[in-house]
Every structure is written in C-alpha cells, then in structure tokens.
Short mmCIF file of C-alpha atoms in Angstrom, two decimals:
data_model
loop_
_atom_site.label_atom_id
_atom_site.label_comp_id
_atom_site.label_asym_id
_atom_site.label_seq_id
_atom_site.Cartn_x
_atom_site.Cartn_y
_atom_site.Cartn_z
CA UNK A 289 -15.60 79.47 43.30
CA UNK A 290 -15.81 79.35 39.54
CA UNK A 291 -18.62 80.58 37.32
CA UNK A 292 -19.59 78.56 34.29
CA UNK A 293 -19.91 81.21 31.66
CA UNK A 294 -21.09 78.80 29.01
CA UNK A 295 -24.01 77.88 31.21
CA UNK A 296 -25.09 81.55 31.53
CA UNK A 297 -24.90 81.79 27.77
CA UNK A 298 -26.93 78.53 27.36
CA UNK A 299 -29.80 79.76 29.64
CA UNK A 300 -29.75 83.24 28.09
CA UNK A 301 -30.17 81.80 24.62
CA UNK A 302 -32.80 79.38 25.92
CA UNK A 303 -34.80 82.41 27.14
CA UNK A 304 -34.30 84.13 23.79
CA UNK A 305 -32.69 87.28 25.13
CA UNK A 306 -29.60 89.20 24.14
CA UNK A 307 -26.64 90.11 26.30
CA UNK A 308 -27.83 93.69 26.45
CA UNK A 309 -31.30 92.61 27.55
CA UNK A 310 -29.88 90.38 30.27
CA UNK A 311 -27.55 93.23 31.42
CA UNK A 312 -30.29 95.93 31.37
CA UNK A 313 -30.48 97.53 34.89
CA UNK A 314 -28.08 95.01 36.37
CA UNK A 315 -24.67 95.66 34.79
CA UNK A 316 -23.06 96.45 31.48
CA UNK A 317 -23.29 94.30 28.34
CA UNK A 318 -19.53 94.05 28.52
CA UNK A 319 -19.76 92.45 31.94
CA UNK A 320 -22.14 89.79 30.59
CA UNK A 321 -19.77 89.18 27.73
CA UNK A 322 -16.86 88.64 30.14
CA UNK A 323 -18.90 86.30 32.23
CA UNK A 324 -19.87 84.22 29.22
CA UNK A 325 -16.59 84.16 27.33
CA UNK A 326 -14.00 84.47 30.15
CA UNK A 327 -15.80 82.99 33.11
CA UNK A 328 -15.32 86.36 34.83
CA UNK A 329 -16.92 86.30 38.32
CA UNK A 330 -19.03 89.42 38.91
CA UNK A 331 -20.11 90.70 42.33
CA UNK A 332 -22.54 88.45 44.23
CA UNK A 333 -25.34 91.04 43.85
CA UNK A 334 -24.88 91.07 40.04
CA UNK A 335 -24.83 87.25 39.88
CA UNK A 336 -27.91 86.88 41.99
CA UNK A 337 -29.88 89.34 39.84
CA UNK A 338 -28.70 87.69 36.55
CA UNK A 339 -29.81 84.27 37.76
CA UNK A 340 -33.08 85.74 38.80
CA UNK A 341 -33.68 87.24 35.35
CA UNK A 342 -32.77 83.88 33.80
CA UNK A 343 -35.05 82.09 36.21
CA UNK A 344 -32.32 79.73 37.47
CA UNK A 345 -30.57 78.95 40.79
CA UNK A 346 -26.92 79.86 41.19
CA UNK A 347 -25.85 76.33 41.83
CA UNK A 348 -26.49 75.68 38.12
CA UNK A 349 -23.81 78.11 37.00
CA UNK A 350 -21.17 78.04 39.71
CA UNK A 351 -18.89 75.34 41.15
CA UNK A 352 -16.88 75.51 44.25
CA UNK A 353 -13.06 74.94 44.16
CA UNK A 354 -13.32 71.46 45.64
CA UNK A 355 -15.68 70.27 42.91
CA UNK A 356 -13.58 71.99 40.27
CA UNK A 357 -10.34 70.45 41.45
CA UNK A 358 -11.86 66.97 41.71
CA UNK A 359 -13.20 67.29 38.13
CA UNK A 360 -9.88 68.49 36.74
CA UNK A 361 -7.82 65.82 38.41
CA UNK A 362 -10.31 63.17 37.17
CA UNK A 363 -9.73 64.51 33.67
CA UNK A 364 -5.95 64.38 34.20
CA UNK A 365 -6.21 60.71 35.17
CA UNK A 366 -8.20 60.01 32.00
CA UNK A 367 -5.50 61.71 29.96
CA UNK A 368 -2.87 59.69 31.80
CA UNK A 369 -4.66 56.43 30.76
CA UNK A 370 -4.56 57.68 27.14
CA UNK A 371 -0.86 58.71 27.28
CA UNK A 372 -2.13 62.23 26.45
CA UNK A 373 0.60 64.21 28.14
CA UNK A 374 -0.27 67.45 26.42
CA UNK A 375 -3.73 67.03 27.83
CA UNK A 376 -2.26 66.50 31.29
CA UNK A 377 -0.17 69.67 31.02
CA UNK A 378 -3.13 71.74 29.81
CA UNK A 379 -5.29 70.58 32.68
CA UNK A 380 -2.50 71.13 35.23
CA UNK A 381 -2.43 74.77 34.04
CA UNK A 382 -6.08 75.13 35.08
CA UNK A 383 -5.06 74.33 38.72
CA UNK A 384 -2.44 76.95 39.01
CA UNK A 385 -4.75 79.76 40.32
CA UNK A 386 -6.85 77.45 42.54
CA UNK A 387 -6.08 76.96 46.22
CA UNK A 388 -5.71 73.19 46.72
CA UNK A 389 -5.96 72.02 50.37
CA UNK A 390 -6.70 68.30 50.06
CA UNK A 391 -3.49 66.36 50.66
CA UNK A 392 -4.39 63.60 48.27
CA UNK A 393 -4.92 66.08 45.52
CA UNK A 394 -1.75 67.97 46.29
CA UNK A 395 0.16 64.62 46.02
CA UNK A 396 -1.33 63.87 42.66
CA UNK A 397 -0.65 67.35 41.32
CA UNK A 398 3.10 66.97 42.32
CA UNK A 399 3.17 63.48 40.70
CA UNK A 400 1.60 64.66 37.40
CA UNK A 401 3.95 67.68 37.31
CA UNK A 402 6.86 65.30 37.65
CA UNK A 403 5.40 63.04 34.97
CA UNK A 404 5.31 65.97 32.52
CA UNK A 405 8.92 66.76 33.37
CA UNK A 406 9.85 63.11 32.88
CA UNK A 407 7.96 62.39 29.60
CA UNK A 408 7.68 65.72 27.84
CA UNK A 409 10.63 67.85 29.07
CA UNK A 410 12.90 64.92 29.86
CA UNK A 411 14.11 67.05 32.73
CA UNK A 412 14.85 64.14 35.10
CA UNK A 413 16.21 66.24 37.96
CA UNK A 414 13.01 68.32 38.00
CA UNK A 415 10.95 65.22 37.67
CA UNK A 416 12.63 63.64 40.66
CA UNK A 417 12.15 66.89 42.63
CA UNK A 418 8.38 66.75 41.92
CA UNK A 419 8.07 63.09 42.70
CA UNK A 420 9.81 63.61 46.03
CA UNK A 421 7.39 66.44 46.80
CA UNK A 422 4.61 64.04 46.15
CA UNK A 423 6.17 61.40 48.45
CA UNK A 424 6.59 64.05 51.18
CA UNK A 425 2.84 64.79 51.40
CA UNK A 426 2.04 63.08 54.68
CA UNK A 427 -0.94 60.76 54.05
CA UNK A 428 -1.62 57.79 56.31
CA UNK A 429 -3.04 55.41 53.74
CA UNK A 430 -1.05 54.12 50.78
CA UNK A 431 -2.77 54.19 47.41
CA UNK A 432 -1.90 53.15 43.86
CA UNK A 433 -0.16 56.46 43.09
CA UNK A 434 2.35 55.96 45.89
CA UNK A 435 3.57 52.88 43.91
CA UNK A 436 3.53 54.79 40.55
CA UNK A 437 5.58 57.63 42.18
CA UNK A 438 8.23 55.14 43.18
CA UNK A 439 8.22 53.52 39.78
CA UNK A 440 8.68 56.82 37.92
CA UNK A 441 11.27 58.01 40.30
CA UNK A 442 13.24 54.85 39.61
CA UNK A 443 12.85 55.34 35.87
CA UNK A 444 13.99 58.93 36.16
CA UNK A 445 17.15 57.78 37.97
CA UNK A 446 17.75 55.19 35.21
CA UNK A 447 17.71 57.93 32.66
CA UNK A 448 20.27 59.78 34.73
CA UNK A 449 22.43 56.58 34.77
CA UNK A 450 22.05 56.46 38.51
CA UNK A 451 21.27 52.73 38.78
CA UNK A 452 21.87 52.37 42.53
CA UNK A 453 19.34 55.12 43.30
CA UNK A 454 16.90 53.55 40.81
CA UNK A 455 17.08 50.20 42.65
CA UNK A 456 16.18 51.90 45.96
CA UNK A 457 12.87 53.11 44.54
CA UNK A 458 12.36 49.88 42.58
CA UNK A 459 12.66 47.91 45.88
CA UNK A 460 10.24 50.35 47.55
CA UNK A 461 7.76 49.84 44.77
CA UNK A 462 8.09 46.01 45.06
CA UNK A 463 7.51 46.22 48.81
CA UNK A 464 4.42 48.37 48.33
CA UNK A 465 3.02 46.03 45.75
CA UNK A 466 3.60 43.04 48.01
CA UNK A 467 1.80 44.77 50.90
CA UNK A 468 -1.02 46.00 48.73
CA UNK A 469 -1.96 42.96 46.58
CA UNK A 470 -5.58 42.88 47.75
CA UNK A 471 -5.96 46.56 47.20
CA UNK A 472 -4.42 46.52 43.75
CA UNK A 473 -6.84 43.74 42.78
CA UNK A 474 -9.84 45.81 43.94
CA UNK A 475 -8.70 49.14 42.51
CA UNK A 476 -9.72 50.81 39.30
CA UNK A 477 -8.34 48.41 36.71
CA UNK A 478 -6.62 51.12 34.81
CA UNK A 479 -4.49 51.99 37.85
CA UNK A 480 -3.76 48.30 38.54
CA UNK A 481 -2.68 47.60 35.00
CA UNK A 482 -0.53 50.82 34.95
CA UNK A 483 1.31 49.57 38.01
CA UNK A 484 2.02 46.07 36.60
CA UNK A 485 2.87 47.36 33.09
CA UNK A 486 5.30 49.94 34.37
CA UNK A 487 6.82 47.54 36.84
CA UNK A 488 7.38 45.02 34.04
CA UNK A 489 9.07 47.80 32.02
CA UNK A 490 11.15 48.93 35.06
CA UNK A 491 12.21 45.37 35.85
CA UNK A 492 13.44 44.90 32.34
CA UNK A 493 15.45 48.10 32.55
CA UNK A 494 17.09 46.80 35.68
CA UNK A 495 17.69 43.23 34.22
CA UNK A 496 15.27 41.63 36.60
CA UNK A 497 13.70 39.39 33.88
CA UNK A 498 11.78 36.97 36.04
CA UNK A 499 10.03 39.77 37.89
CA UNK A 500 9.28 41.48 34.58
CA UNK A 501 7.55 38.39 33.41
CA UNK A 502 5.68 38.03 36.73
CA UNK A 503 4.44 41.64 36.65
CA UNK A 504 3.49 41.40 32.96
CA UNK A 505 1.48 38.23 33.61
CA UNK A 506 -0.30 39.89 36.56
CA UNK A 507 -1.28 42.92 34.39
CA UNK A 508 -2.38 40.59 31.52
CA UNK A 509 -4.52 38.62 33.95
CA UNK A 510 -6.32 41.83 35.00
CA UNK A 511 -6.74 43.05 31.42
CA UNK A 512 -8.25 39.71 30.33
CA UNK A 513 -10.51 39.66 33.43
CA UNK A 514 -11.78 43.09 32.64
CA UNK A 515 -11.93 42.37 28.86
CA UNK A 516 -9.87 45.41 28.01
CA UNK A 517 -7.00 46.03 25.58
CA UNK A 518 -5.55 48.73 27.87
CA UNK A 519 -1.79 48.38 27.84
CA UNK A 520 -2.21 44.64 26.83
CA UNK A 521 0.09 44.98 23.76
CA UNK A 522 2.79 46.50 25.95
CA UNK A 523 2.54 43.84 28.58
CA UNK A 524 2.80 41.04 26.01
CA UNK A 525 5.82 42.83 24.61
CA UNK A 526 7.49 43.06 28.02
CA UNK A 527 6.69 39.43 28.63
CA UNK A 528 8.21 38.42 25.38
CA UNK A 529 11.37 40.54 25.83
CA UNK A 530 11.94 39.15 29.27
CA UNK A 531 11.35 35.54 28.15
CA UNK A 532 13.72 35.99 25.26
CA UNK A 533 16.40 37.10 27.63
CA UNK A 534 15.79 33.99 29.69
CA UNK A 535 16.04 31.78 26.63
CA UNK A 536 12.36 30.95 26.45
CA UNK A 537 10.27 30.52 23.34
CA UNK A 538 8.30 33.79 22.98
CA UNK A 539 6.93 33.80 19.43
CA UNK A 540 3.38 33.61 20.56
CA UNK A 541 3.75 36.54 22.91
CA UNK A 542 5.36 38.73 20.28
CA UNK A 543 2.53 37.89 17.80
CA UNK A 544 -0.09 38.72 20.44
CA UNK A 545 1.66 42.05 21.13
CA UNK A 546 1.93 42.85 17.41
CA UNK A 547 -1.71 41.97 16.59
CA UNK A 548 -3.12 43.87 19.62
CA UNK A 549 -0.98 46.94 18.90
CA UNK A 550 -2.45 46.89 15.37
CA UNK A 551 -5.97 46.71 16.68
CA UNK A 552 -5.40 49.38 19.42
CA UNK A 553 -3.37 51.55 17.00
CA UNK A 554 -0.46 51.73 19.36
CA UNK A 555 2.08 52.96 16.85
CA UNK A 556 5.06 52.68 19.23
CA UNK A 557 4.64 49.00 19.89
CA UNK A 558 3.48 48.23 16.36
CA UNK A 559 6.55 49.85 14.78
CA UNK A 560 8.87 48.16 17.29
CA UNK A 561 7.52 44.75 16.55
CA UNK A 562 6.90 44.98 12.87
CA UNK A 563 10.57 44.42 11.99
CA UNK A 564 11.02 41.89 14.77
CA UNK A 565 8.12 39.86 13.50
CA UNK A 566 9.58 39.93 10.06
CA UNK A 567 13.14 39.13 11.10
CA UNK A 568 11.94 36.23 13.24
CA UNK A 569 9.83 34.88 10.27
CA UNK A 570 6.80 34.64 12.57
CA UNK A 571 3.54 33.44 11.03
CA UNK A 572 0.97 35.81 12.23
CA UNK A 573 -2.07 34.03 10.84
#
C-alpha cells in the first residue's frame, strides 16, 4: 500500500485547515508533514481519523501495490517510447521497495534493467544477465517484449564482438516475429514499430540487408497506417542504408529520413544525414 501525500495536502487545503488543525487530537503536526511530503504511511487508526476529518474516503488517498506497479510500468513504457532512459532508470528506482509478484511485470522489470545497462552504462555483460533473467520468467503466452528481449540481447552480443551468439538471438527474434505476425499487427503500434525498427537496425548490423529492408518497410507501413512519425525517420534511414548496400537508388528514402528527423527533432538521425545529404548533392525541395 502507498499513501498519496499530495492528495492529503490537496484536501486539507481545500478544507482551509492547517497541518496543526488536521493533526489536533489525532497525531502530531510532524506526522502530517511526513505524510504530505514523504508519503509516510501512518497507523491505520490515524489514517482513518485523518480521512474522517477531511471528509474523504481512504481510497482517494491510497493505492495498493498492484495499482502502483502497473502505473509505474506504464510510465516506464512511455519513457521507452521517448528514448528517455534517465526517466526509465528513475521510475525503476521507485519499484525497488515494492514486492512484485506478477510474472509479466517481473519480466518487464528485468528487461528494462537490462536496457539501462545496455544503453546508459554500456555494461553489456550485465545487460545480457538481466535480459536472460527476463527470458527465464516462465510465462505461457509470448508477447511483444519477448521479441524485444531477443533483439537487445543480440545487440549486446554484437557490442561484445560475439557475432555467433548474436545470431542465435537474432534467429530467435525472427522466428518469434514469423509466428506472431497477427499479434504484432494488432498490438499497440508503438511496440510493433519498435520491433520492426530495432530488427531493421539489428539486421543491418549482421549484414542481412534484405531483411533490414523488409523489417523497415513493415514498420513504415504501420507508422503510415497510424499516421505517426514515431521512429519513421529511423526506419527510412535503415531502409536507405540497406538499399545502398544492395546497390539500389536510395536518394528518396534518405531525403524522407532527413526531413522527418528535422520535423521530429531527432538530432541523432538529423546530424547523421545532414552531411550525407550534402555529400550526395541531394535536392531536398
């Protein structure tokens, strides 16, 4: 259980009473201050009497662990969509003192811990350890994050120069995608695009150019269907890079990636393509 101290404060101020007045005959003013500022959980008797004095029910100011965990993990996913890895790390910290029993949530926590090690710390051994812990959570049904776990495990092995191991997880991810095509199409489009964008990137890293183009095109199709720019610049960039390796004309794809990265303010892709567009003498307009 967690108490929402800011809610206590909100209702106290709504009633126009001070902390001392709220505490009078129930507890100390310091206790009320700790509740409001530090989310300190008082005894049940104190909490009941405070809520009675405020004229509210307890369910307005407390959340159980399951609701709290679900909310935090939902926020972690949103940070993942925004490439906000500091935000992911901060939110993971909020879960450290909460008892998590749901297997799906345990799997996701291991995955995101591994992702932080992979992206922020670049500790690829620790990332692989966390990804494997996620894989070892025994859940009957495959979901989108099982595919992402394989993808990022492969990427971690590539960064360790362990290409053979990377290909094992790359092949697992390909098999999971093949067996889950309908599910991917029906899933949250952010997750579907993340799978195809990261598979295009991974395929390029493993010199599988045709599959890189296939995965990029699948992701672009979903992004256009959903009318979103999410990862669209990256996918056009992967499509163009793979096509260039295969000797195809890719000017249009590079231009699309460049323009979309400018609109979406994706500095990484924009800076990568700015010199390329100039060197290739591409006419943007």
